[in-house]
Coordinates of C-alpha atoms in Angstrom, one line a residue:
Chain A
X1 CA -37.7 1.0 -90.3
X2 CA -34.8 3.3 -90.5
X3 CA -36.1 6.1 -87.8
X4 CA -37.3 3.1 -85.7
X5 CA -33.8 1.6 -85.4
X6 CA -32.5 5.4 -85.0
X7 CA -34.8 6.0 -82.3
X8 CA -33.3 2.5 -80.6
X9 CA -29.8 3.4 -81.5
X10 CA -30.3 6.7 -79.6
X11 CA -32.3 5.9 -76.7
X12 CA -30.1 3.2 -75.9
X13 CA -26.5 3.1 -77.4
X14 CA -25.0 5.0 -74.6
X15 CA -25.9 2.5 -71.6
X16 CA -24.9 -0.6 -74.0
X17 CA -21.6 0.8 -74.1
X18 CA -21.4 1.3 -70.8
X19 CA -22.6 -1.8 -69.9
X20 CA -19.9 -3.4 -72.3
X21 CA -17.0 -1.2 -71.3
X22 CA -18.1 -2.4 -67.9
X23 CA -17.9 -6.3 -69.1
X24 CA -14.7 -6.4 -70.9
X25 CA -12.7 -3.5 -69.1
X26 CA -11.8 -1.8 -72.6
X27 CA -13.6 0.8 -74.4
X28 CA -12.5 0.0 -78.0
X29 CA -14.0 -3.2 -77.6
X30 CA -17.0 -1.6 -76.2
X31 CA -17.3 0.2 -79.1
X32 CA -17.3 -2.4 -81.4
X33 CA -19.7 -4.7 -79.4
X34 CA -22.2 -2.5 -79.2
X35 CA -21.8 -1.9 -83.4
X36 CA -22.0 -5.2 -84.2
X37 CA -25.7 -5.6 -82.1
X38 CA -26.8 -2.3 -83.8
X39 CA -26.0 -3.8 -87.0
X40 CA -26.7 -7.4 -85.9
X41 CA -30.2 -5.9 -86.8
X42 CA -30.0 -5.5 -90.0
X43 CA -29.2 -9.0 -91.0
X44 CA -32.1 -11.0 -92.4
X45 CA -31.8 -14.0 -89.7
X46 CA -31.3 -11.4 -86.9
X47 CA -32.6 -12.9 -83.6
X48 CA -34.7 -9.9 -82.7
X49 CA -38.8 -10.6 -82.7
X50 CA -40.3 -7.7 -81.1
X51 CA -43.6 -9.2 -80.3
X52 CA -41.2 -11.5 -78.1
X53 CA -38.8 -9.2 -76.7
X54 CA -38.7 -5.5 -75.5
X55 CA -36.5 -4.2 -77.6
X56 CA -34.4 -2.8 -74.2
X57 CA -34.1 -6.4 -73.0
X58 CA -33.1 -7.4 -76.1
X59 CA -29.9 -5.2 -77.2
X60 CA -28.8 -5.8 -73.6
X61 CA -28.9 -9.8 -74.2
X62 CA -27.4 -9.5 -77.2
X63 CA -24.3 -7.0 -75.5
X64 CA -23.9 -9.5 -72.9
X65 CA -23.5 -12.3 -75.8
X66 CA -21.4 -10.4 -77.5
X67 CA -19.1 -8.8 -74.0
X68 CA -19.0 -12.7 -72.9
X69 CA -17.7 -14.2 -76.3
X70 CA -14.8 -11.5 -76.3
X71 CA -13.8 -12.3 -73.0
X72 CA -13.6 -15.9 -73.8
X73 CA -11.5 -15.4 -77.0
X74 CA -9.3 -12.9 -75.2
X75 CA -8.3 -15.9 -72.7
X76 CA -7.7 -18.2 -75.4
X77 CA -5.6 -15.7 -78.0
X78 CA -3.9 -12.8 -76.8
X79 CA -2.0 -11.3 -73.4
X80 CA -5.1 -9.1 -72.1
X81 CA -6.5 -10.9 -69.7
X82 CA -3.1 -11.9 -69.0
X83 CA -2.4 -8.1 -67.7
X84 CA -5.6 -8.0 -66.1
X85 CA -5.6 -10.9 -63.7
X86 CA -1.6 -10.6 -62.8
X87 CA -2.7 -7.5 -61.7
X88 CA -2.8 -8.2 -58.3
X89 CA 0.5 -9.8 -57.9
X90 CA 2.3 -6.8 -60.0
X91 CA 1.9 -3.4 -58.7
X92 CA 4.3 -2.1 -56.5
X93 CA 3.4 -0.4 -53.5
X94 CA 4.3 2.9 -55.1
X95 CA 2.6 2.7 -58.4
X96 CA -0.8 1.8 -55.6
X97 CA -0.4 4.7 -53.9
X98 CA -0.6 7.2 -57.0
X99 CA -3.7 5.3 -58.4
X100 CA -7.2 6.7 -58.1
X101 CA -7.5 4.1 -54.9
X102 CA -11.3 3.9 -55.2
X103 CA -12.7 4.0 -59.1
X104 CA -9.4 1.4 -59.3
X105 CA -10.5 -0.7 -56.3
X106 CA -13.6 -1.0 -57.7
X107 CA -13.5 -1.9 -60.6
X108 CA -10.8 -4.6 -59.6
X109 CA -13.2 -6.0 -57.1
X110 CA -16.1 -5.8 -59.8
X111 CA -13.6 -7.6 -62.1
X112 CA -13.0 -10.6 -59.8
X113 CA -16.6 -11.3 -59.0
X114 CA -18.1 -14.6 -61.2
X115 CA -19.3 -13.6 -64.6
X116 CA -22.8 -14.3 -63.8
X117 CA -22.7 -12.4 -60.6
X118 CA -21.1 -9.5 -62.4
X119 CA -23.4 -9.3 -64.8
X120 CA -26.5 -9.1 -63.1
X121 CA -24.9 -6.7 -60.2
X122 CA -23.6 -4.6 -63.5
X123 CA -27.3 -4.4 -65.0
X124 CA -28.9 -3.8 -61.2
X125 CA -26.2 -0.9 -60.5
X126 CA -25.5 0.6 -62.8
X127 CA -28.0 0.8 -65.2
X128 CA -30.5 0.3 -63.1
X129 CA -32.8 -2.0 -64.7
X130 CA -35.4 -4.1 -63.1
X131 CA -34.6 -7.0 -61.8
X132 CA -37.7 -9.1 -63.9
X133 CA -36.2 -7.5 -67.2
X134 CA -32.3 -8.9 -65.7
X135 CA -34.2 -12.3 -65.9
X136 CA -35.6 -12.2 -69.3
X137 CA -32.5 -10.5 -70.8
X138 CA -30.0 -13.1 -69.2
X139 CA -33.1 -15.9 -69.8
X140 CA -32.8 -16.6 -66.3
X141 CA -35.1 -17.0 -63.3
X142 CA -36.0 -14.3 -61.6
X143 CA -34.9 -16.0 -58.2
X144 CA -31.7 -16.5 -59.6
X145 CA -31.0 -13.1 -60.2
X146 CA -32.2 -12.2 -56.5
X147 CA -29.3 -14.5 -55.1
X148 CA -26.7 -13.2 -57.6
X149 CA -27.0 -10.1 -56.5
X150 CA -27.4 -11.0 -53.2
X151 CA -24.1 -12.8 -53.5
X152 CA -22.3 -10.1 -55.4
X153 CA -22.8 -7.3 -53.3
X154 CA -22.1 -9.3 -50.1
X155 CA -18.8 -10.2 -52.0
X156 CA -18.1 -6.3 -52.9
X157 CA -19.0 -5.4 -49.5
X158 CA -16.0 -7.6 -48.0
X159 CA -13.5 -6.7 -50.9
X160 CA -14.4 -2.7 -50.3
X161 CA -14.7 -3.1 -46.7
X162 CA -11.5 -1.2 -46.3
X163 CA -11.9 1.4 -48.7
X164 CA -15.1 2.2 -47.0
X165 CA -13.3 2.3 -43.4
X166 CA -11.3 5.1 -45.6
X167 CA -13.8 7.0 -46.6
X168 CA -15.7 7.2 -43.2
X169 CA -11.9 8.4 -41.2
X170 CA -11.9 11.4 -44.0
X171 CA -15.7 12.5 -43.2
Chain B
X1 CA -20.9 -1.6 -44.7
X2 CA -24.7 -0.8 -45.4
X3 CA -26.1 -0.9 -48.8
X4 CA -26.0 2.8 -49.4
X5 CA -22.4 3.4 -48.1
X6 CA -22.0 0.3 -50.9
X7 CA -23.6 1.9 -53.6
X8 CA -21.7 4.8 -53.2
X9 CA -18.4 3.1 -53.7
X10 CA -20.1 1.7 -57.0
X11 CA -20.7 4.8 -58.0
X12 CA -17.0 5.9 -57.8
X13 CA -16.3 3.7 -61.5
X14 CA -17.1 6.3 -64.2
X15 CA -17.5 4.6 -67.5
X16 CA -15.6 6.8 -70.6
X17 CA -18.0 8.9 -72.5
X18 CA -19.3 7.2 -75.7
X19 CA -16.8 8.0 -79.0
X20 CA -18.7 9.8 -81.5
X21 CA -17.2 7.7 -84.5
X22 CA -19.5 4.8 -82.6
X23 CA -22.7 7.1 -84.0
X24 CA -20.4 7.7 -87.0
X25 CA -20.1 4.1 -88.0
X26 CA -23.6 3.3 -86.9
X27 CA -26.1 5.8 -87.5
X28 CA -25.4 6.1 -91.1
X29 CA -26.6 2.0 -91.6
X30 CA -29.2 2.0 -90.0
X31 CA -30.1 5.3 -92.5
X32 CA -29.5 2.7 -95.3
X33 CA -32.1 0.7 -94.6
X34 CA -35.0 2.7 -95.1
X35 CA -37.7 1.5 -97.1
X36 CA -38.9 3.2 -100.1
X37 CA -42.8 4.0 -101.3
X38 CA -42.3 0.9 -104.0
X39 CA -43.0 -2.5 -102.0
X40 CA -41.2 -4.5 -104.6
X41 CA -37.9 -2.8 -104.3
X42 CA -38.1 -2.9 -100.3
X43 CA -36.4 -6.5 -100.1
X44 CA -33.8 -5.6 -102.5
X45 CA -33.0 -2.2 -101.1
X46 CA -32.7 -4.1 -97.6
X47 CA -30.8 -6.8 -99.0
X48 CA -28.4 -4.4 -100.7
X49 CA -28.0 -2.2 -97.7
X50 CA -27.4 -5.2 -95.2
X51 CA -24.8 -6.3 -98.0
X52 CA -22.9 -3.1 -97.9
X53 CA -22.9 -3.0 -94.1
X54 CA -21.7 -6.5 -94.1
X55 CA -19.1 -5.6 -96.8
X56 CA -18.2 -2.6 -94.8
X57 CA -17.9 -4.8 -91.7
X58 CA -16.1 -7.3 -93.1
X59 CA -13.5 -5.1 -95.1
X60 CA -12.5 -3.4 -91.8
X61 CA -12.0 -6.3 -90.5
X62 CA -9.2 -8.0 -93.4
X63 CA -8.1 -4.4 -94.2
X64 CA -4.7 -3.3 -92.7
X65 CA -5.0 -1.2 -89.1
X66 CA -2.1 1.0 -88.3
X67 CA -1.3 0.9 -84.6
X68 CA 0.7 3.9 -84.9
X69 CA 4.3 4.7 -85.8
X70 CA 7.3 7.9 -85.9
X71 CA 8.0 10.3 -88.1
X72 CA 11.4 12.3 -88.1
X73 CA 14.7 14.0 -89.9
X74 CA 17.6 11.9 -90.3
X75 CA 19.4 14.9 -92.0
X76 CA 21.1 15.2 -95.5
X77 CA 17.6 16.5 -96.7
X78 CA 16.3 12.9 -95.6
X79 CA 13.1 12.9 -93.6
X80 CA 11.7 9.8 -92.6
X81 CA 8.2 8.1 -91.4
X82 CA 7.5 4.4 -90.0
X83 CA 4.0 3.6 -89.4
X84 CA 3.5 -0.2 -87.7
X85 CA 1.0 -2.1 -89.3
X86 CA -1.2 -5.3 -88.9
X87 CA -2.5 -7.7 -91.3
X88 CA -5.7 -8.4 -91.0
X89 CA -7.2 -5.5 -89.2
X90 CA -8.9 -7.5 -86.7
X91 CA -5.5 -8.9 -85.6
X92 CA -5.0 -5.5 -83.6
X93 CA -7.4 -6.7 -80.8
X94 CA -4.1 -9.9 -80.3
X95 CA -1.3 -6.9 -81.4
X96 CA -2.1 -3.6 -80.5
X97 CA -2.0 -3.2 -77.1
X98 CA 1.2 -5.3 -76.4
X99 CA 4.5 -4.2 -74.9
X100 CA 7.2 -2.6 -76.4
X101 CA 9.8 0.1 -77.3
X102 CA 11.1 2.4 -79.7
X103 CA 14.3 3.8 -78.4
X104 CA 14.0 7.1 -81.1
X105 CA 17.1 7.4 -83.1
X106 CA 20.7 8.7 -82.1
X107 CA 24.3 9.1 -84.0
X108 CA 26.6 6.4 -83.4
X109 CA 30.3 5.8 -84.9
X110 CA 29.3 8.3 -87.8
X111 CA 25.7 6.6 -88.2
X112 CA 22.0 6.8 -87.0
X113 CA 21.2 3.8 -85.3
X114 CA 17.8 2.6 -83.1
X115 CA 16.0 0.0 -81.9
X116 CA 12.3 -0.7 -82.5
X117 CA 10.3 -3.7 -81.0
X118 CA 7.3 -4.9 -79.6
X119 CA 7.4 -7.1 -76.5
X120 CA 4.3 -10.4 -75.5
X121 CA 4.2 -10.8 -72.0
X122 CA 2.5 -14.1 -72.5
X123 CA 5.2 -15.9 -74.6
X124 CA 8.0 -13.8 -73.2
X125 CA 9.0 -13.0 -76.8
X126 CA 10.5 -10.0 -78.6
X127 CA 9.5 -8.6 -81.8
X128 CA 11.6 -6.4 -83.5
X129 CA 15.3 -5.3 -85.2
X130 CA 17.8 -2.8 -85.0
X131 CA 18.7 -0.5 -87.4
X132 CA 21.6 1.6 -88.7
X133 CA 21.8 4.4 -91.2
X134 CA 25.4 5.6 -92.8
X135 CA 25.4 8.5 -95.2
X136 CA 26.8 7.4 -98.4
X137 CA 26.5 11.2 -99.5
X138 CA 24.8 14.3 -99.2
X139 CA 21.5 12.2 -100.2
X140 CA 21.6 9.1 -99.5
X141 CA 21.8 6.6 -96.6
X142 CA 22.7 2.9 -96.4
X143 CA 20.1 1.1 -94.2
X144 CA 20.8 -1.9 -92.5
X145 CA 18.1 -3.9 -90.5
X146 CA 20.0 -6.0 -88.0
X147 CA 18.8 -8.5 -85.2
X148 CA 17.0 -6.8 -82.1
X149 CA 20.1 -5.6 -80.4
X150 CA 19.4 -7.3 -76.8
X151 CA 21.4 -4.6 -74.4
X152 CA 17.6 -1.9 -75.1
X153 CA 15.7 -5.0 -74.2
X154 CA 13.6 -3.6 -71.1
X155 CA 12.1 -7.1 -70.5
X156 CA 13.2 -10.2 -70.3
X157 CA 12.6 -13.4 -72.6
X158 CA 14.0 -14.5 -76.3
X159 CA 14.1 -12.5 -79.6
X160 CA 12.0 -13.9 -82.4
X161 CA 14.0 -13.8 -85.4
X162 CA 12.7 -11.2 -87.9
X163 CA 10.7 -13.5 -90.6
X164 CA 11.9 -11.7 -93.6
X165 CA 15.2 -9.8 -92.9
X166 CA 15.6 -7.3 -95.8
X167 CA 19.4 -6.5 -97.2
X168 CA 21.1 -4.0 -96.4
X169 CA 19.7 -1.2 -98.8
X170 CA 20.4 2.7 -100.1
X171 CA 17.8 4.7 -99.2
X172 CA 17.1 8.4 -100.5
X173 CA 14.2 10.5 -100.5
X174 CA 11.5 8.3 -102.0
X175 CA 12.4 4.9 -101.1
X176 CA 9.7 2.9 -99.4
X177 CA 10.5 -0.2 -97.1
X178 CA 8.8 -2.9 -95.4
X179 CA 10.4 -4.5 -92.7
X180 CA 8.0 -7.8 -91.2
X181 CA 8.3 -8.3 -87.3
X182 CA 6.2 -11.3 -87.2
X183 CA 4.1 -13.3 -89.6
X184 CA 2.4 -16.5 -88.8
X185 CA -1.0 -17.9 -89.1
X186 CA -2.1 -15.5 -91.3
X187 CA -1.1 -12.1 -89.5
X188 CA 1.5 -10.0 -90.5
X189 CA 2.9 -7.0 -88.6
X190 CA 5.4 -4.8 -90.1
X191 CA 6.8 -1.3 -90.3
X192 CA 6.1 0.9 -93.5
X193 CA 9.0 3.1 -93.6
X194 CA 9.2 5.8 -96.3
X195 CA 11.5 8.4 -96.9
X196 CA 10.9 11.8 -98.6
X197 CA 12.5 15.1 -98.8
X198 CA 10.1 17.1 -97.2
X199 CA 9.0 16.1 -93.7
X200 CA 6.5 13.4 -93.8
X201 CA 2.8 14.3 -93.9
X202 CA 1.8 13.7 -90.4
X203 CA -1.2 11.8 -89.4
X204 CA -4.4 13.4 -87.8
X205 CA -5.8 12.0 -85.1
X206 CA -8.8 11.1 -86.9
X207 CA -6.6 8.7 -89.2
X208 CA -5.3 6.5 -86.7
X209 CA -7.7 4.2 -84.3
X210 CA -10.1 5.4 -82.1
X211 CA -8.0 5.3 -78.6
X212 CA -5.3 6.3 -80.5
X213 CA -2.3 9.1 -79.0
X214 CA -0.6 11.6 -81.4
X215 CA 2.3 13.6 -80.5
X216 CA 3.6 15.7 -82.9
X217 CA 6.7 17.5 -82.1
X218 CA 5.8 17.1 -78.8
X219 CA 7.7 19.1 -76.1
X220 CA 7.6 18.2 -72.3
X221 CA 7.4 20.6 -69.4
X222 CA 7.3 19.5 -65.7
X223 CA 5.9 22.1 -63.4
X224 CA 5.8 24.9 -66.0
X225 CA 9.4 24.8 -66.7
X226 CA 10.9 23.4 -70.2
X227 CA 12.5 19.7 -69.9
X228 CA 13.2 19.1 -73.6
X229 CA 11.7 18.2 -76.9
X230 CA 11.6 15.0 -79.1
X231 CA 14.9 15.3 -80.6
X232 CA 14.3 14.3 -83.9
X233 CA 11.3 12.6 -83.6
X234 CA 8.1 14.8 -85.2
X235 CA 5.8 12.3 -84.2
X236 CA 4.8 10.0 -81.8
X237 CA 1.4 7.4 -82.4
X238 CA -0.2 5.0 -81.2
X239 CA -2.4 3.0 -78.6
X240 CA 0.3 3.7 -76.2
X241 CA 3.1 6.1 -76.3
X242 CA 5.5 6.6 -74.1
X243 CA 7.8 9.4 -72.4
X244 CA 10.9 9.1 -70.8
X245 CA 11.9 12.0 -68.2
X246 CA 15.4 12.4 -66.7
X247 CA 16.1 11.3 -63.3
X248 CA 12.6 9.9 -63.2
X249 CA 12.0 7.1 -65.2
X250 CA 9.4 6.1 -68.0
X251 CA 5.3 7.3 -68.6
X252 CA 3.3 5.3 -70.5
X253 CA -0.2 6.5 -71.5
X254 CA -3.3 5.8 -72.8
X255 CA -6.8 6.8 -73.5
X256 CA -7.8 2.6 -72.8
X257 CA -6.1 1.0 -70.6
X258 CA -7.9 -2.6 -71.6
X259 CA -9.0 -2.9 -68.3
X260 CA -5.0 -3.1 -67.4
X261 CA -5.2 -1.4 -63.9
X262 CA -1.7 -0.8 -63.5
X263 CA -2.5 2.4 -65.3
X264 CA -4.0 5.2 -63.5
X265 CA -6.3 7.9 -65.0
X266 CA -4.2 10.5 -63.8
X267 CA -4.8 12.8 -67.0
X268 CA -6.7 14.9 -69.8
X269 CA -6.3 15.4 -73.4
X270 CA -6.5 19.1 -73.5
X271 CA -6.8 19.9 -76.9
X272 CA -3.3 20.1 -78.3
X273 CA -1.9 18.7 -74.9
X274 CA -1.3 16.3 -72.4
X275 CA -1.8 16.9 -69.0
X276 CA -1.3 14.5 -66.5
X277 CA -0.2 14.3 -62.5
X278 CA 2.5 12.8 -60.6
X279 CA 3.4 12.8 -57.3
X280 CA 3.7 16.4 -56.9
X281 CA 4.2 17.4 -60.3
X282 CA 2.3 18.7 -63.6
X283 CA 3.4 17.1 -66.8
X284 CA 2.2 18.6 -69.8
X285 CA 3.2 17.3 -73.5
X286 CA 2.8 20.4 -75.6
X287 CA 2.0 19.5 -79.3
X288 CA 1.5 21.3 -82.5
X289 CA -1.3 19.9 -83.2
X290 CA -4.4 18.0 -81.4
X291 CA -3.2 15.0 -79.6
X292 CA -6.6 12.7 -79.8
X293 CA -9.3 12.3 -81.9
X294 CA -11.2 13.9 -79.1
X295 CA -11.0 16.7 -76.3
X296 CA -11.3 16.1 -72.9
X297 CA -10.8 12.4 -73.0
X298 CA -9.2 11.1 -69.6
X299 CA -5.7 9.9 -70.5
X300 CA -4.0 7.2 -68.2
X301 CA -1.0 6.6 -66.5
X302 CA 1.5 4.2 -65.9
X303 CA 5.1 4.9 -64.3
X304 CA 8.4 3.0 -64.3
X305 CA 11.0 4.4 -62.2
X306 CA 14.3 4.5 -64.4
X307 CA 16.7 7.7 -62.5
X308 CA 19.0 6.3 -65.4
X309 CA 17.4 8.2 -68.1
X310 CA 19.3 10.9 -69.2
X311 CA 17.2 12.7 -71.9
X312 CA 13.9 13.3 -72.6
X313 CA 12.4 10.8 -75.2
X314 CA 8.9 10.2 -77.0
X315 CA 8.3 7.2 -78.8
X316 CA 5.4 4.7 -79.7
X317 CA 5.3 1.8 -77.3
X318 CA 3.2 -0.4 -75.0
X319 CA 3.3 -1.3 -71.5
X320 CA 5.8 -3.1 -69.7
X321 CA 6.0 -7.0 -68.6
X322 CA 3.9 -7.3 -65.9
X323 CA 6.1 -8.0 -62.8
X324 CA 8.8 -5.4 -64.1
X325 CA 8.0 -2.6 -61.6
X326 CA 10.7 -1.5 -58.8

């Protein structure tokens, strides 16, 4: 059992915590989300059937849980989210300039798309999973993964739109 | 836009690398719960091995988290070390990353005084106390915690009063102190302060959270050229920690910015230093010893022009109020 769950913990702990750092915007929390799911297993009511469930599918369901109940308790209790979405009102012109313009544009922009667009776009990007394995991980249908994707890449394409008018004027 | 020219703009967000203690806190369970030749002793082997990982679990979270602190000489042979704490640990997810200020420690009318305080941008509300320290005689000092003086107040918004204001006291080497900022609901933050006569064992970076900054006797140079050291304070820890240059104005930094993009990732932990960019210029923090838990992490940025600071000045502290920048 042990090498089993090494051998999950190492193929996989890496994109998790990307994958949460990419949810929550914070890599401490990353940290500890993708510990808990690790040792979510070891528990003897732990969710986890593998004759049901790729084990892949799986952690990354279990991430997401985990990323989305964080984010929810952050709104309620403390001043995170508070820096995060005042963001836009606050930065001085200045301050914008020195920024890295793009990796910060872009993850502002992925930050402002609907959770369950963000999600999905953050699986199909970024870790590049298929988009029938999006489905069974989020338990949704397959179709509705199509048009979220659809809808949050059409939505990043607008909010980049200028950034990618930069990029072209440098080349 | 097409979808490739998209895709590469994606690709422009780097996550952080994965922190080892994540495989250090994880690989070792799942270790535990191997199953050994006897069948019979397989469920209680399990059993006991999901205990200890829930007992581990669960003691990290009630157990006290520092979220960092100072360590200096206030002179007479009096060396001196503060290190913030929260009650339960989990409670540094709601305190750790908030706003604040240490303004170091200068003399005063014949006494050491400073200001220490941590700053909620939700409720607008300061936590924290003034302090002053008179020598009594070649050993000792008397300590006075007074309300948060308001005039080093960086933000605006009302001063909690401190919970459990401790009289004025005489401190020599070996006296201990706890001073509560808040306490409510079942969380406590305070400060530890203890007092010795040699300088105060400073912290690793491995003791302090993961994320966490450690200057110790930190010394700034901007552009290659010399701009000052800590003056008096050894060390510097914590989430955030801050640096104020003359005729510039205020750094704040960070190795996680919780998603806060006001900060910028505009530097590197290089082993026993800071580097980071600005405008035109090179800041480096040079540091006896190793300023994170890990090399090469990306360290971010955030700047608050201030051409009113006069000296240069580490201490432990968050970001500012949202809405504060000129």
């Amino acid at each position: 059992m042990s090498q089993a769950l090494l051998r999950l913990f190492e193929d996989h702990h890496e994109a998790l915590f990307r994958f949460a750092y990419r949810m929550t915007g914070s890599a401490a929390e990353a940290e500890d989300i993708v510990q808990e799911c690790f040792l979510g297993l070891l528990k003897p009511n732990s969710a986890y059937d593998v004759r049901r469930t790729p084990p892949r599918t799986y952690l990354f369901g279990a991430v997401r849980n985990q990323a989305l109940k964080r984010i929810a308790r952050r709104e309620r209790t403390t001043e995170l989210q508070d820096d995060i979405s005042d963001f836009g009102d606050t930065r001085s012109p200045e301050a914008e300039a020195q920024r890295t313009e793009l990796d910060a544009a872009v993850q502002r922009a992925i930050a402002e798309l609907p959770e369950a667009h963000r999600e999905v776009l953050l699986l199909a990007h970024y870790e590049q999973m298929p988009l029938a394995e999006i489905a069974e991980a989020l338990q949704i249908e397959i179709g509705a993964v199509k048009s979220r994707l659809q809808r949050a890449r059409a939505a990043l394409k607008e909010a980049l739109a200028p950034y990618a008018r930069k990029v072209e004027r440098r080349r | 836009m097409n979808d490739s020219e998209l895709d590469d703009l994606l690709d422009a967000w780097k996550a952080p690398p994965v922190p080892a203690s994540l495989r250090d806190a994880v690989r070792p369970k799942l270790m535990a719960s191997a199953p050994t030749p006897r069948r019979s002793y397989r469920r209680w082997l399990l059993a006991a091995a999901v205990a200890m990982g829930a007992l581990s679990v669960g003691a990290s979270l009630v157990q006290d988290a520092h979220l960092g602190g100072e360590t200096g000489y206030w002179g007479n042979g009096v060396y001196v070390s503060r290190m913030r704490i929260v009650h339960p640990g989990l409670a540094r997810l709601k305190w750790g990353f908030r706003g604040g200020l240490s303004t170091g420690m200068q003399w005063k009318n014949g006494s050491l005084v400073g200001s220490v305080y941590l700053y909620s941008p939700i409720t607008h509300t300061h936590y924290g106390y003034s302090w002053n320290a008179r020598p009594v005689d070649a050993k000792r000092f008397l300590l006075s915690i007074e309300p948060l003086d308001p005039s080093v107040l960086k933000e605006d918004g009302a001063i909690n009063p401190l919970p459990h204001p401790p009289p004025p006291t005489i401190v020599a080497a070996g006296s201990k102190l706890d001073v509560d900022l808040a306490s409510s609901d079942g969380q406590r933050v305070y400060d530890h302060i203890e007092f010795s006569d040699k300088p105060a064992a400073l912290l690793p970076a491995t003791a302090l959270p993961n994320f966490s900054i450690v200057l110790t006797h930190p010394q700034l140079f901007v552009n290659g050229q010399s701009e000052g050291d800590s003056a008096g304070v050894a060390q510097a820890t914590g989430q955030t920690v801050r640096v104020d240059v003359p005729g510039r104005g205020e750094f704040v930094l960070t190795l996680d910015p919780h998603g806060d993009s006001r900060f910028a990732p505009d530097g590197v932990v290089d082993g026993t230093r800071i580097r980071f960019h600005f405008g035109d210029s090179e800041f480096v923090i040079e540091c006896s010893d190793p300023v994170a838990a890990k090399d090469g992490l990306p360290v971010y940025v955030y700047f608050r022009p201030d051409a009113s600071i006069q000296r240069v000045r580490f201490s432990s502290g968050g970001p500012v109020k949202a809405g504060q920048e000129q």
